[in-house]
Amino acid sequence: MNNGQQIIRTIQEKERGMLSFFEAEKDIPFSIKRVYYISGTPAETIRGKHAHKTLKQFLFCPFGEILVFLDDGIREWEVLLDAPNQGLFVTEEIWHEMHWKSDGAILCVVASDYYDETDYIRDYQDFLKYVKEKKDGNCR
Ligand code: TYD
């Protein structure tokens, strides 16, 4: 099962720390148009709670722990981001919620497109309806 988890290439040196990297269109299967990050977030905070119609994103947490809940309308799964070499693809049409497990954990995101509010689905029932309609349309 592909749950979106992806190891980020990392060079670890004994005393100088870890250097992690990825390259657009090589490690990440899209060209990166936007980078954003969330900081200063207390533990127990929940963010996200939406899906995107077309946007593809790659999430990583270089500091702290964030538990991501994902739902494609059929199955639900979760991925813990708790190390700088852990990444997670959240493709289009996936409901996602990020739960902060440690104070100040940093969520970094690279995205396939510019910010566009019309690409969001912010209501869970609308999301289920959207994916069902897409699926039924594809079956015809
Ligand atoms: P949102 O994506 O809803 O984040 P969260 O689900 O974590 O709350 O974004 C929060 C606000 O920030 C919303 O008003 C849109 C704005 N925003 C931008 O203007 N540009 C961006 O690239 C992002 C990700 C959000």
PDB file of C-alpha atoms and ligand atoms in Angstrom:
ATOM      1  CA  MET A   1       0.000   0.000   0.000  1.00  0.00           C
ATOM      2  CA  ASN A   2       1.393   3.398  -0.943  1.00  0.00           C
ATOM      3  CA  ASN A   3       0.602   5.660   1.950  1.00  0.00           C
ATOM      4  CA  GLY A   4       2.611   8.573   0.558  1.00  0.00           C
ATOM      5  CA  GLN A   5       5.594   8.167   2.854  1.00  0.00           C
ATOM      6  CA  GLN A   6       8.930   8.985   1.306  1.00  0.00           C
ATOM      7  CA  ILE A   7      12.423   8.872   2.779  1.00  0.00           C
ATOM      8  CA  ILE A   8      14.299  12.121   2.080  1.00  0.00           C
ATOM      9  CA  ARG A   9      17.900  11.644   0.999  1.00  0.00           C
ATOM     10  CA  THR A  10      20.047  12.527   3.986  1.00  0.00           C
ATOM     11  CA  ILE A  11      23.725  12.746   4.764  1.00  0.00           C
ATOM     12  CA  GLN A  12      24.387  12.182   8.422  1.00  0.00           C
ATOM     13  CA  GLU A  13      27.695  13.182   9.953  1.00  0.00           C
ATOM     14  CA  LYS A  14      28.656  12.254  13.466  1.00  0.00           C
ATOM     15  CA  GLU A  15      29.232  15.741  14.849  1.00  0.00           C
ATOM     16  CA  ARG A  16      27.898  18.116  12.199  1.00  0.00           C
ATOM     17  CA  GLY A  17      24.306  16.919  12.034  1.00  0.00           C
ATOM     18  CA  MET A  18      22.079  15.876   9.147  1.00  0.00           C
ATOM     19  CA  LEU A  19      21.775  17.402   5.697  1.00  0.00           C
ATOM     20  CA  SER A  20      18.597  16.413   3.888  1.00  0.00           C
ATOM     21  CA  PHE A  21      17.668  17.315   0.334  1.00  0.00           C
ATOM     22  CA  PHE A  22      15.320  16.629  -2.544  1.00  0.00           C
ATOM     23  CA  GLU A  23      15.110  17.903  -6.068  1.00  0.00           C
ATOM     24  CA  ALA A  24      12.050  18.971  -8.039  1.00  0.00           C
ATOM     25  CA  GLU A  25      10.993  16.643 -10.819  1.00  0.00           C
ATOM     26  CA  LYS A  26      13.511  14.041  -9.603  1.00  0.00           C
ATOM     27  CA  ASP A  27      12.645  13.143  -6.006  1.00  0.00           C
ATOM     28  CA  ILE A  28       9.402  15.123  -6.196  1.00  0.00           C
ATOM     29  CA  PRO A  29       7.245  14.265  -9.215  1.00  0.00           C
ATOM     30  CA  PHE A  30       6.143  17.843  -9.874  1.00  0.00           C
ATOM     31  CA  SER A  31       7.704  21.237 -10.392  1.00  0.00           C
ATOM     32  CA  ILE A  32       7.655  23.220  -7.171  1.00  0.00           C
ATOM     33  CA  LYS A  33       5.752  26.496  -7.460  1.00  0.00           C
ATOM     34  CA  ARG A  34       5.321  27.322  -3.793  1.00  0.00           C
ATOM     35  CA  VAL A  35       6.971  26.661  -0.457  1.00  0.00           C
ATOM     36  CA  TYR A  36       5.329  27.396   2.871  1.00  0.00           C
ATOM     37  CA  TYR A  37       5.950  26.440   6.451  1.00  0.00           C
ATOM     38  CA  ILE A  38       4.091  26.572   9.736  1.00  0.00           C
ATOM     39  CA  SER A  39       5.937  27.478  12.921  1.00  0.00           C
ATOM     40  CA  GLY A  40       5.189  28.576  16.486  1.00  0.00           C
ATOM     41  CA  THR A  41       2.442  25.993  16.819  1.00  0.00           C
ATOM     42  CA  PRO A  42       1.668  24.537  20.260  1.00  0.00           C
ATOM     43  CA  ALA A  43       1.256  20.787  20.808  1.00  0.00           C
ATOM     44  CA  GLU A  44      -2.362  19.551  20.438  1.00  0.00           C
ATOM     45  CA  THR A  45      -3.052  22.021  17.621  1.00  0.00           C
ATOM     46  CA  ILE A  46      -4.928  20.588  14.666  1.00  0.00           C
ATOM     47  CA  ARG A  47      -4.545  22.202  11.256  1.00  0.00           C
ATOM     48  CA  GLY A  48      -5.483  21.281   7.724  1.00  0.00           C
ATOM     49  CA  LYS A  49      -8.937  19.659   7.697  1.00  0.00           C
ATOM     50  CA  HIS A  50      -9.317  20.139   3.985  1.00  0.00           C
ATOM     51  CA  ALA A  51      -8.554  18.550   0.623  1.00  0.00           C
ATOM     52  CA  HIS A  52      -7.409  20.002  -2.663  1.00  0.00           C
ATOM     53  CA  LYS A  53      -8.995  19.414  -6.048  1.00  0.00           C
ATOM     54  CA  THR A  54      -5.721  19.471  -7.994  1.00  0.00           C
ATOM     55  CA  LEU A  55      -2.826  20.529  -5.740  1.00  0.00           C
ATOM     56  CA  LYS A  56      -0.043  18.060  -4.986  1.00  0.00           C
ATOM     57  CA  GLN A  57       2.079  18.640  -1.909  1.00  0.00           C
ATOM     58  CA  PHE A  58       5.088  17.165  -0.188  1.00  0.00           C
ATOM     59  CA  LEU A  59       5.220  17.599   3.584  1.00  0.00           C
ATOM     60  CA  PHE A  60       8.111  17.215   5.965  1.00  0.00           C
ATOM     61  CA  CYS A  61       8.837  18.084   9.552  1.00  0.00           C
ATOM     62  CA  PRO A  62      12.509  18.960  10.142  1.00  0.00           C
ATOM     63  CA  PHE A  63      11.903  19.578  13.848  1.00  0.00           C
ATOM     64  CA  GLY A  64       9.420  17.946  16.236  1.00  0.00           C
ATOM     65  CA  GLU A  65       6.540  15.547  15.701  1.00  0.00           C
ATOM     66  CA  ILE A  66       3.408  15.936  13.645  1.00  0.00           C
ATOM     67  CA  LEU A  67       0.855  13.189  13.062  1.00  0.00           C
ATOM     68  CA  VAL A  68      -0.939  13.446   9.739  1.00  0.00           C
ATOM     69  CA  PHE A  69      -4.355  11.834   9.223  1.00  0.00           C
ATOM     70  CA  LEU A  70      -5.274  11.124   5.627  1.00  0.00           C
ATOM     71  CA  ASP A  71      -8.498  10.013   3.979  1.00  0.00           C
ATOM     72  CA  ASP A  72      -9.193   9.429   0.291  1.00  0.00           C
ATOM     73  CA  GLY A  73     -12.922   8.937   0.804  1.00  0.00           C
ATOM     74  CA  ILE A  74     -12.538   5.158   0.934  1.00  0.00           C
ATOM     75  CA  ARG A  75      -9.718   4.454   3.321  1.00  0.00           C
ATOM     76  CA  GLU A  76      -8.127   6.334   6.188  1.00  0.00           C
ATOM     77  CA  TRP A  77      -4.524   6.135   7.321  1.00  0.00           C
ATOM     78  CA  GLU A  78      -2.022   8.096   9.345  1.00  0.00           C
ATOM     79  CA  VAL A  79       1.643   8.955   9.054  1.00  0.00           C
ATOM     80  CA  LEU A  80       3.876  10.264  11.811  1.00  0.00           C
ATOM     81  CA  LEU A  81       6.424  12.837  10.711  1.00  0.00           C
ATOM     82  CA  ASP A  82       9.019  12.717  13.472  1.00  0.00           C
ATOM     83  CA  ALA A  83      12.389  12.837  11.733  1.00  0.00           C
ATOM     84  CA  PRO A  84      14.051  15.196   9.240  1.00  0.00           C
ATOM     85  CA  ASN A  85      14.402  12.403   6.675  1.00  0.00           C
ATOM     86  CA  GLN A  86      10.673  11.558   6.643  1.00  0.00           C
ATOM     87  CA  GLY A  87       8.495  13.050   3.932  1.00  0.00           C
ATOM     88  CA  LEU A  88       4.887  12.586   2.925  1.00  0.00           C
ATOM     89  CA  PHE A  89       3.162  13.089  -0.402  1.00  0.00           C
ATOM     90  CA  VAL A  90      -0.355  14.431  -0.099  1.00  0.00           C
ATOM     91  CA  THR A  91      -1.748  14.362  -3.594  1.00  0.00           C
ATOM     92  CA  GLU A  92      -5.008  15.857  -4.844  1.00  0.00           C
ATOM     93  CA  GLU A  93      -8.374  14.682  -3.454  1.00  0.00           C
ATOM     94  CA  ILE A  94      -7.035  13.591  -0.081  1.00  0.00           C
ATOM     95  CA  TRP A  95      -8.579  14.940   3.082  1.00  0.00           C
ATOM     96  CA  HIS A  96      -5.737  15.718   5.509  1.00  0.00           C
ATOM     97  CA  GLU A  97      -5.426  16.864   9.085  1.00  0.00           C
ATOM     98  CA  MET A  98      -2.181  17.627  10.872  1.00  0.00           C
ATOM     99  CA  HIS A  99      -2.020  17.095  14.631  1.00  0.00           C
ATOM    100  CA  TRP A 100       0.891  18.744  16.440  1.00  0.00           C
ATOM    101  CA  LYS A 101       2.443  16.284  18.866  1.00  0.00           C
ATOM    102  CA  SER A 102       5.213  18.556  20.136  1.00  0.00           C
ATOM    103  CA  ASP A 103       5.448  22.283  20.839  1.00  0.00           C
ATOM    104  CA  GLY A 104       6.955  24.256  17.997  1.00  0.00           C
ATOM    105  CA  ALA A 105       7.180  21.373  15.545  1.00  0.00           C
ATOM    106  CA  ILE A 106       7.780  22.854  12.109  1.00  0.00           C
ATOM    107  CA  LEU A 107       5.694  21.768   9.141  1.00  0.00           C
ATOM    108  CA  CYS A 108       7.291  22.494   5.771  1.00  0.00           C
ATOM    109  CA  VAL A 109       5.427  22.039   2.529  1.00  0.00           C
ATOM    110  CA  VAL A 110       6.386  22.237  -1.121  1.00  0.00           C
ATOM    111  CA  ALA A 111       3.455  22.536  -3.482  1.00  0.00           C
ATOM    112  CA  SER A 112       2.803  22.040  -7.170  1.00  0.00           C
ATOM    113  CA  ASP A 113       0.939  25.307  -7.610  1.00  0.00           C
ATOM    114  CA  TYR A 114       0.362  28.823  -6.335  1.00  0.00           C
ATOM    115  CA  TYR A 115      -2.098  29.469  -3.532  1.00  0.00           C
ATOM    116  CA  ASP A 116      -5.662  29.281  -4.826  1.00  0.00           C
ATOM    117  CA  GLU A 117      -8.583  29.242  -2.421  1.00  0.00           C
ATOM    118  CA  THR A 118     -10.887  27.811  -5.117  1.00  0.00           C
ATOM    119  CA  ASP A 119      -8.785  24.616  -5.144  1.00  0.00           C
ATOM    120  CA  TYR A 120      -9.725  23.891  -1.499  1.00  0.00           C
ATOM    121  CA  ILE A 121     -12.551  21.666  -0.302  1.00  0.00           C
ATOM    122  CA  ARG A 122     -13.045  22.707   3.308  1.00  0.00           C
ATOM    123  CA  ASP A 123     -16.169  20.776   4.215  1.00  0.00           C
ATOM    124  CA  TYR A 124     -15.824  17.021   4.823  1.00  0.00           C
ATOM    125  CA  GLN A 125     -19.273  16.140   3.430  1.00  0.00           C
ATOM    126  CA  ASP A 126     -18.489  18.187   0.302  1.00  0.00           C
ATOM    127  CA  PHE A 127     -15.229  16.237   0.006  1.00  0.00           C
ATOM    128  CA  LEU A 128     -17.005  12.859   0.166  1.00  0.00           C
ATOM    129  CA  LYS A 129     -19.525  14.053  -2.423  1.00  0.00           C
ATOM    130  CA  TYR A 130     -16.741  15.382  -4.667  1.00  0.00           C
ATOM    131  CA  VAL A 131     -14.699  12.146  -4.670  1.00  0.00           C
ATOM    132  CA  LYS A 132     -17.821  10.024  -5.139  1.00  0.00           C
ATOM    133  CA  GLU A 133     -18.950  12.100  -8.112  1.00  0.00           C
ATOM    134  CA  LYS A 134     -15.447  11.921  -9.630  1.00  0.00           C
ATOM    135  CA  LYS A 135     -15.368   8.142  -9.144  1.00  0.00           C
ATOM    136  CA  ASP A 136     -18.888   7.615 -10.562  1.00  0.00           C
ATOM    137  CA  GLY A 137     -17.984   9.864 -13.520  1.00  0.00           C
ATOM    138  CA  ASN A 138     -14.853   7.818 -14.225  1.00  0.00           C
ATOM    139  CA  CYS A 139     -16.801   4.547 -14.095  1.00  0.00           C
ATOM    140  CA  ARG A 140     -19.223   5.599 -16.836  1.00  0.00           C
TER     141      ARG A 140
HETATM  142  P1  TYD B   1      -4.719  26.940   5.211  1.00  0.00           P
HETATM  143  O1  TYD B   1      -4.166  26.286   4.001  1.00  0.00           O
HETATM  144  O2  TYD B   1      -6.193  26.888   5.419  1.00  0.00           O
HETATM  145  O3  TYD B   1      -3.940  26.325   6.446  1.00  0.00           O
HETATM  146  P2  TYD B   1      -4.476  25.507   7.702  1.00  0.00           P
HETATM  147  O4  TYD B   1      -5.349  24.431   7.174  1.00  0.00           O
HETATM  148  O5  TYD B   1      -3.249  24.962   8.341  1.00  0.00           O
HETATM  149  O6  TYD B   1      -5.192  26.508   8.541  1.00  0.00           O
HETATM  150  O7  TYD B   1      -4.232  28.444   5.227  1.00  0.00           O
HETATM  151  C1  TYD B   1      -4.459  29.305   6.331  1.00  0.00           C
HETATM  152  C2  TYD B   1      -4.574  30.719   5.794  1.00  0.00           C
HETATM  153  O8  TYD B   1      -3.380  31.107   5.120  1.00  0.00           O
HETATM  154  C3  TYD B   1      -5.704  30.885   4.782  1.00  0.00           C
HETATM  155  O9  TYD B   1      -6.326  32.126   5.020  1.00  0.00           O
HETATM  156  C4  TYD B   1      -5.009  30.939   3.451  1.00  0.00           C
HETATM  157  C5  TYD B   1      -3.645  31.493   3.784  1.00  0.00           C
HETATM  158  N1  TYD B   1      -2.595  30.952   2.911  1.00  0.00           N
HETATM  159  C6  TYD B   1      -2.017  31.749   1.951  1.00  0.00           C
HETATM  160  O10 TYD B   1      -2.368  32.939   1.777  1.00  0.00           O
HETATM  161  N2  TYD B   1      -1.022  31.237   1.159  1.00  0.00           N
HETATM  162  C7  TYD B   1      -0.599  29.954   1.283  1.00  0.00           C
HETATM  163  O11 TYD B   1       0.321  29.518   0.535  1.00  0.00           O
HETATM  164  C8  TYD B   1      -1.231  29.119   2.268  1.00  0.00           C
HETATM  165  C9  TYD B   1      -0.820  27.679   2.437  1.00  0.00           C
HETATM  166  C10 TYD B   1      -2.213  29.646   3.061  1.00  0.00           C
END
